[in-house]
XYZ file of C-alpha atoms in Angstrom:
355
model
C 18.761 -20.175 11.278
C 15.826 -22.564 11.997
C 16.524 -22.365 15.685
C 16.049 -18.377 15.413
C 12.917 -18.843 13.446
C 11.411 -21.453 15.778
C 11.867 -18.991 18.779
C 10.045 -16.435 16.619
C 7.182 -18.745 15.870
C 6.895 -19.846 19.681
C 6.796 -16.028 20.484
C 3.851 -15.455 17.841
C 2.088 -18.363 19.083
C 2.331 -17.070 22.728
C 1.096 -13.911 21.554
C -1.880 -15.308 19.260
C -2.952 -18.507 20.731
C -5.512 -18.835 18.075
C -2.935 -19.289 15.251
C -3.763 -21.997 12.737
C -1.183 -23.955 10.659
C -1.824 -21.683 7.650
C -0.985 -18.535 9.810
C 2.599 -20.260 10.758
C 2.888 -21.027 7.039
C 2.314 -17.483 6.307
C 4.794 -16.563 8.945
C 7.545 -18.718 7.497
C 6.918 -17.390 3.976
C 7.164 -13.699 4.871
C 10.411 -14.404 6.973
C 11.938 -16.020 4.122
C 10.570 -14.095 0.963
C 9.165 -10.871 2.356
C 5.988 -9.195 1.165
C 4.029 -11.493 -1.108
C 2.377 -8.787 -3.061
C 2.778 -8.045 -6.942
C 5.107 -4.968 -7.320
C 2.772 -2.033 -7.771
C 2.997 1.701 -8.672
C 3.676 4.209 -5.726
C 0.147 5.389 -6.006
C -1.591 2.098 -5.684
C 0.608 1.056 -2.851
C -0.340 4.171 -0.903
C -4.164 3.845 -1.982
C -4.008 0.445 -0.436
C -2.343 1.650 2.853
C -4.940 4.380 3.228
C -7.736 2.020 2.745
C -6.311 -0.245 5.189
C -5.651 2.444 7.774
C -9.413 3.116 7.850
C -10.253 -0.594 8.854
C -7.401 -0.788 11.414
C -7.662 0.104 15.184
C -6.724 3.656 16.644
C -4.193 2.585 19.111
C -0.405 2.430 18.126
C 1.174 -1.088 18.024
C 4.898 -2.381 18.297
C 6.466 -3.757 15.194
C 7.029 -7.709 15.236
C 10.597 -8.894 14.117
C 9.920 -12.047 11.970
C 13.547 -13.027 11.265
C 15.707 -12.291 8.065
C 15.977 -8.744 8.872
C 12.208 -8.232 8.488
C 9.270 -7.193 10.487
C 5.550 -6.936 10.388
C 4.682 -3.285 10.788
C 1.416 -2.457 12.103
C -0.883 -0.322 10.191
C -2.965 1.681 12.613
C -5.095 4.845 12.545
C -2.369 6.428 14.696
C -0.104 6.913 11.726
C -0.362 10.272 9.648
C -1.735 9.972 6.169
C 0.788 12.945 5.218
C 3.935 11.796 6.579
C 4.134 8.105 8.083
C 2.054 6.268 5.367
C 3.954 7.636 2.265
C 7.115 6.815 3.825
C 5.746 3.293 4.777
C 4.689 2.853 1.180
C 7.918 3.438 -0.217
C 9.468 1.173 2.562
C 7.475 -1.469 1.515
C 8.298 -1.290 -2.138
C 11.951 -1.105 -1.234
C 11.253 -4.283 0.937
C 9.747 -6.031 -1.995
C 12.607 -5.231 -4.473
C 15.673 -5.999 -2.050
C 14.207 -9.057 -0.256
C 15.664 -12.251 -1.513
C 14.982 -15.792 -0.183
C 15.460 -19.479 -1.084
C 13.442 -22.405 -1.302
C 16.034 -24.054 1.067
C 15.515 -21.295 3.626
C 11.892 -21.984 3.600
C 12.263 -25.648 3.888
C 14.492 -25.080 6.950
C 11.701 -22.831 8.563
C 8.868 -25.477 7.814
C 11.010 -28.288 9.306
C 11.241 -25.993 12.549
C 7.539 -25.408 12.371
C 6.869 -29.196 12.275
C 8.023 -29.564 15.752
C 5.431 -27.176 17.291
C 2.778 -29.268 19.124
C -0.060 -27.474 16.917
C -2.997 -29.557 15.953
C -2.802 -30.475 12.086
C 0.406 -28.692 11.483
C 2.227 -31.751 9.793
C -0.642 -32.379 7.668
C -1.091 -28.713 6.498
C 2.507 -28.333 5.708
C 2.903 -31.475 3.728
C -0.301 -30.408 1.719
C 1.176 -26.804 1.171
C 4.599 -28.406 0.053
C 2.649 -30.400 -2.441
C 0.940 -27.169 -3.980
C 4.503 -25.560 -4.238
C 4.357 -23.239 -1.031
C 2.208 -20.440 -2.697
C 1.526 -17.329 -0.674
C -1.357 -18.064 1.686
C -3.747 -15.733 3.625
C -4.341 -15.555 7.320
C -6.996 -17.969 8.582
C -10.350 -16.644 9.403
C -10.015 -17.522 13.002
C -6.806 -15.429 13.097
C -8.625 -12.490 11.255
C -11.615 -12.521 13.562
C -9.737 -12.590 16.766
C -6.847 -10.209 15.926
C -7.930 -8.068 13.087
C -4.558 -7.986 11.370
C -3.405 -4.913 9.555
C 0.449 -4.584 8.787
C 3.018 -4.575 5.942
C 6.413 -6.633 6.101
C 9.094 -4.235 6.049
C 12.789 -4.260 6.376
C 13.638 -4.055 10.020
C 16.068 -1.044 9.653
C 13.400 0.958 7.592
C 10.820 0.407 10.310
C 13.361 1.395 13.264
C 14.351 4.344 11.420
C 11.028 5.676 10.673
C 10.901 8.328 13.506
C 14.248 9.672 12.432
C 13.095 9.940 8.771
C 9.825 11.818 9.671
C 11.648 15.319 10.341
C 13.478 14.829 7.024
C 10.453 13.856 5.033
C 8.779 17.134 6.356
C 11.606 19.340 5.303
C 11.963 17.531 1.952
C 8.332 17.932 1.375
C 8.005 21.579 2.577
C 11.215 22.944 1.082
C 13.065 20.762 -1.271
C 10.183 19.441 -3.326
C 8.387 22.718 -3.740
C 11.639 24.149 -4.919
C 12.231 26.958 -2.260
C 15.721 26.356 -1.847
C 18.266 23.360 -1.423
C 18.279 21.736 1.691
C 21.150 20.183 3.832
C 20.962 17.192 6.496
C 23.813 16.083 8.602
C 24.252 12.499 10.052
C 27.210 12.435 12.497
C 27.678 9.912 15.432
C 29.645 7.121 16.760
C 31.823 4.482 14.324
C 29.644 1.417 14.025
C 26.278 3.183 14.694
C 24.945 3.053 11.284
C 25.658 6.545 9.715
C 26.445 5.438 6.143
C 23.529 3.064 5.905
C 20.870 5.366 7.442
C 22.308 8.046 4.839
C 21.802 5.728 1.931
C 18.355 4.541 3.247
C 17.062 8.117 3.582
C 18.442 9.073 0.226
C 16.275 6.353 -1.475
C 13.203 6.877 0.555
C 12.584 10.719 1.164
C 9.883 12.301 -1.118
C 12.620 14.026 -3.084
C 15.652 12.660 -4.504
C 19.070 13.390 -2.622
C 22.610 13.100 -2.921
C 25.035 11.696 -0.215
C 28.291 13.397 0.430
C 30.629 11.194 2.800
C 32.847 12.828 5.048
C 35.536 10.098 4.306
C 35.992 12.044 0.907
C 37.216 14.932 2.918
C 40.263 13.570 4.880
C 43.159 16.300 4.918
C 46.328 15.080 3.123
C 49.024 14.007 5.832
C 51.333 16.680 4.653
C 48.950 19.374 5.292
C 48.084 18.280 8.779
C 49.312 20.282 11.696
C 51.822 18.522 14.252
C 49.166 18.347 16.772
C 46.393 17.126 14.479
C 45.528 14.299 16.967
C 44.807 16.734 19.677
C 42.515 19.173 17.669
C 38.953 17.658 16.984
C 38.720 17.073 13.063
C 42.580 17.727 12.736
C 42.585 15.146 10.009
C 39.735 16.718 8.022
C 39.556 19.130 5.343
C 36.448 21.116 6.608
C 37.227 24.100 4.853
C 37.099 22.315 1.524
C 33.858 20.630 2.590
C 32.371 24.194 3.271
C 33.724 25.795 0.205
C 32.711 23.028 -2.230
C 29.607 21.488 -0.780
C 28.014 23.574 1.984
C 28.661 26.875 1.108
C 29.306 26.789 -2.820
C 28.363 29.734 -4.748
C 26.676 27.421 -7.328
C 24.587 25.629 -4.818
C 21.342 27.483 -5.287
C 21.698 26.629 -8.993
C 21.827 23.080 -8.378
C 25.234 22.788 -10.108
C 27.683 21.865 -7.126
C 30.518 19.513 -7.563
C 33.275 18.407 -5.311
C 36.359 16.169 -5.824
C 36.592 13.083 -3.259
C 40.061 12.606 -1.941
C 41.259 8.971 -1.830
C 43.681 8.853 1.341
C 44.845 5.389 0.241
C 46.429 6.732 -2.981
C 46.795 10.433 -1.993
C 45.136 11.303 -5.135
C 41.749 13.356 -5.869
C 39.162 11.318 -7.788
C 36.913 12.708 -10.812
C 34.610 15.355 -9.516
C 31.121 14.452 -8.216
C 28.337 16.569 -9.404
C 25.450 17.258 -6.705
C 22.014 17.701 -8.672
C 19.559 17.214 -6.080
C 17.396 19.466 -4.075
C 18.549 17.695 -0.903
C 22.045 16.870 0.165
C 22.794 14.407 3.028
C 26.215 14.874 4.440
C 27.218 11.915 6.530
C 30.138 10.848 8.733
C 32.154 11.865 11.843
C 32.832 15.496 12.010
C 30.028 16.365 9.700
C 28.531 18.541 12.550
C 31.654 20.219 13.651
C 30.785 23.613 15.236
C 32.298 25.399 12.213
C 29.769 23.672 10.013
C 26.687 23.401 12.070
C 25.164 26.483 10.814
C 24.834 25.372 7.228
C 22.523 22.610 8.019
C 18.713 22.543 8.089
C 18.563 19.471 10.533
C 21.130 17.396 12.283
C 20.762 13.653 13.493
C 23.207 12.065 15.692
C 23.249 8.188 15.734
C 24.769 6.178 18.690
C 24.777 2.955 20.055
C 25.671 0.825 23.243
C 29.471 0.449 23.920
C 29.350 -3.446 23.821
C 27.339 -3.748 20.406
C 29.583 -0.995 19.142
C 32.485 -3.043 19.736
C 30.916 -6.180 18.306
C 30.165 -4.160 15.278
C 33.442 -2.814 14.692
C 35.302 -5.990 15.309
C 33.086 -7.488 12.418
C 33.810 -4.526 10.187
C 37.494 -3.976 10.795
C 38.704 -7.439 11.112
C 42.329 -7.809 12.234
C 42.613 -4.054 11.921
C 40.243 -3.537 14.975
C 42.782 -3.041 17.666
C 44.477 -0.176 15.831
C 41.048 1.353 14.874
C 39.704 1.128 18.349
C 42.941 2.665 19.851
C 43.493 5.445 17.461
C 40.148 6.469 15.632
C 37.590 5.443 18.125
C 39.635 7.489 20.598
C 39.801 10.545 18.643
C 36.050 10.341 17.884
C 35.179 10.520 21.467
C 37.481 13.221 22.065
C 35.708 15.061 19.463
C 32.050 14.442 20.679
C 33.296 15.533 24.248
C 35.040 18.694 23.094
C 32.210 20.022 20.773
C 29.137 18.739 22.476
C 27.879 17.076 19.186
C 25.576 14.899 20.709
C 23.655 17.469 22.693
C 23.750 19.888 19.730
C 21.935 17.529 17.520
C 18.200 18.078 16.448
C 17.742 14.483 16.948
C 19.547 11.513 18.748
C 18.829 7.952 17.631
C 20.258 4.968 19.700
C 20.526 2.289 16.942
C 21.287 -0.623 19.665
C 19.459 -3.693 18.542
C 18.409 -2.175 15.181
C 20.252 -4.802 13.040
C 19.512 -7.838 14.854
């Protein structure tokens, strides 16, 4: 961990040569504990972002990873006050609530910083430790030279922001105004982050949303055709998904329910009620051509083959060889036969998203 953070600190030093010891201490603190702000109401968070946007530059800037799954996300005038800033405000609050650091982790980072040949580093860090390592602001030299305006965000939030914008627009224009319930679909390659993105979107969009998982709609083995492995989605009960969720007669009344199927036990679980104005259906086969017409927006997630393999090996463990031979192969056949990626409204490559 300390080696990774030392590389990050060196990158920042090269990018900002006028960094002083307190700026490095701030970097270490943010990397370990996330935002140092007090928890505030959503209105206050957004108001602070709007005020900061006025003082920031006009050009868009890249985010800066700071370790521990976090980044500094630049606030600039290029960000929309209607779409990006409200989402960033919610991302900021989510980051505050979900980031957990330790004193031991911060100590490791400070030990790494002490090895940098920065004048006054050891003396500053020693004094800062004696004070208990409180949150610290940027140095005046750093402020004058670089005019920093940013928020510390979870890296997955920041990287998924472009994919969340079209969903936010639909949610605000349609769902929150009560015009009608809306449906999003998230399909894509195994290991690309579909489930995580669905849960993230559910917690960040302007109106509350339910998440429906395709894993709840496996077809019982006794109902599968003999050639089910040759038919795209041959192991899925797409008709039940359509009937109970996508085209339910009660959907417009906000009173829809479905029963998840547990393929391990072969039993149906208790009904899950869908109350929210927005429903996200996530998982492979969610954008099968027979279902496509029901969705307001379709997102396809993908990632590089090598990174996908690493993710699946970590996720599946000893079951990876079988998963790779059977399910990964069936999935790719489905994409090729149905043109799923090309038919989506937006394709997001998550390679490197979670490093």
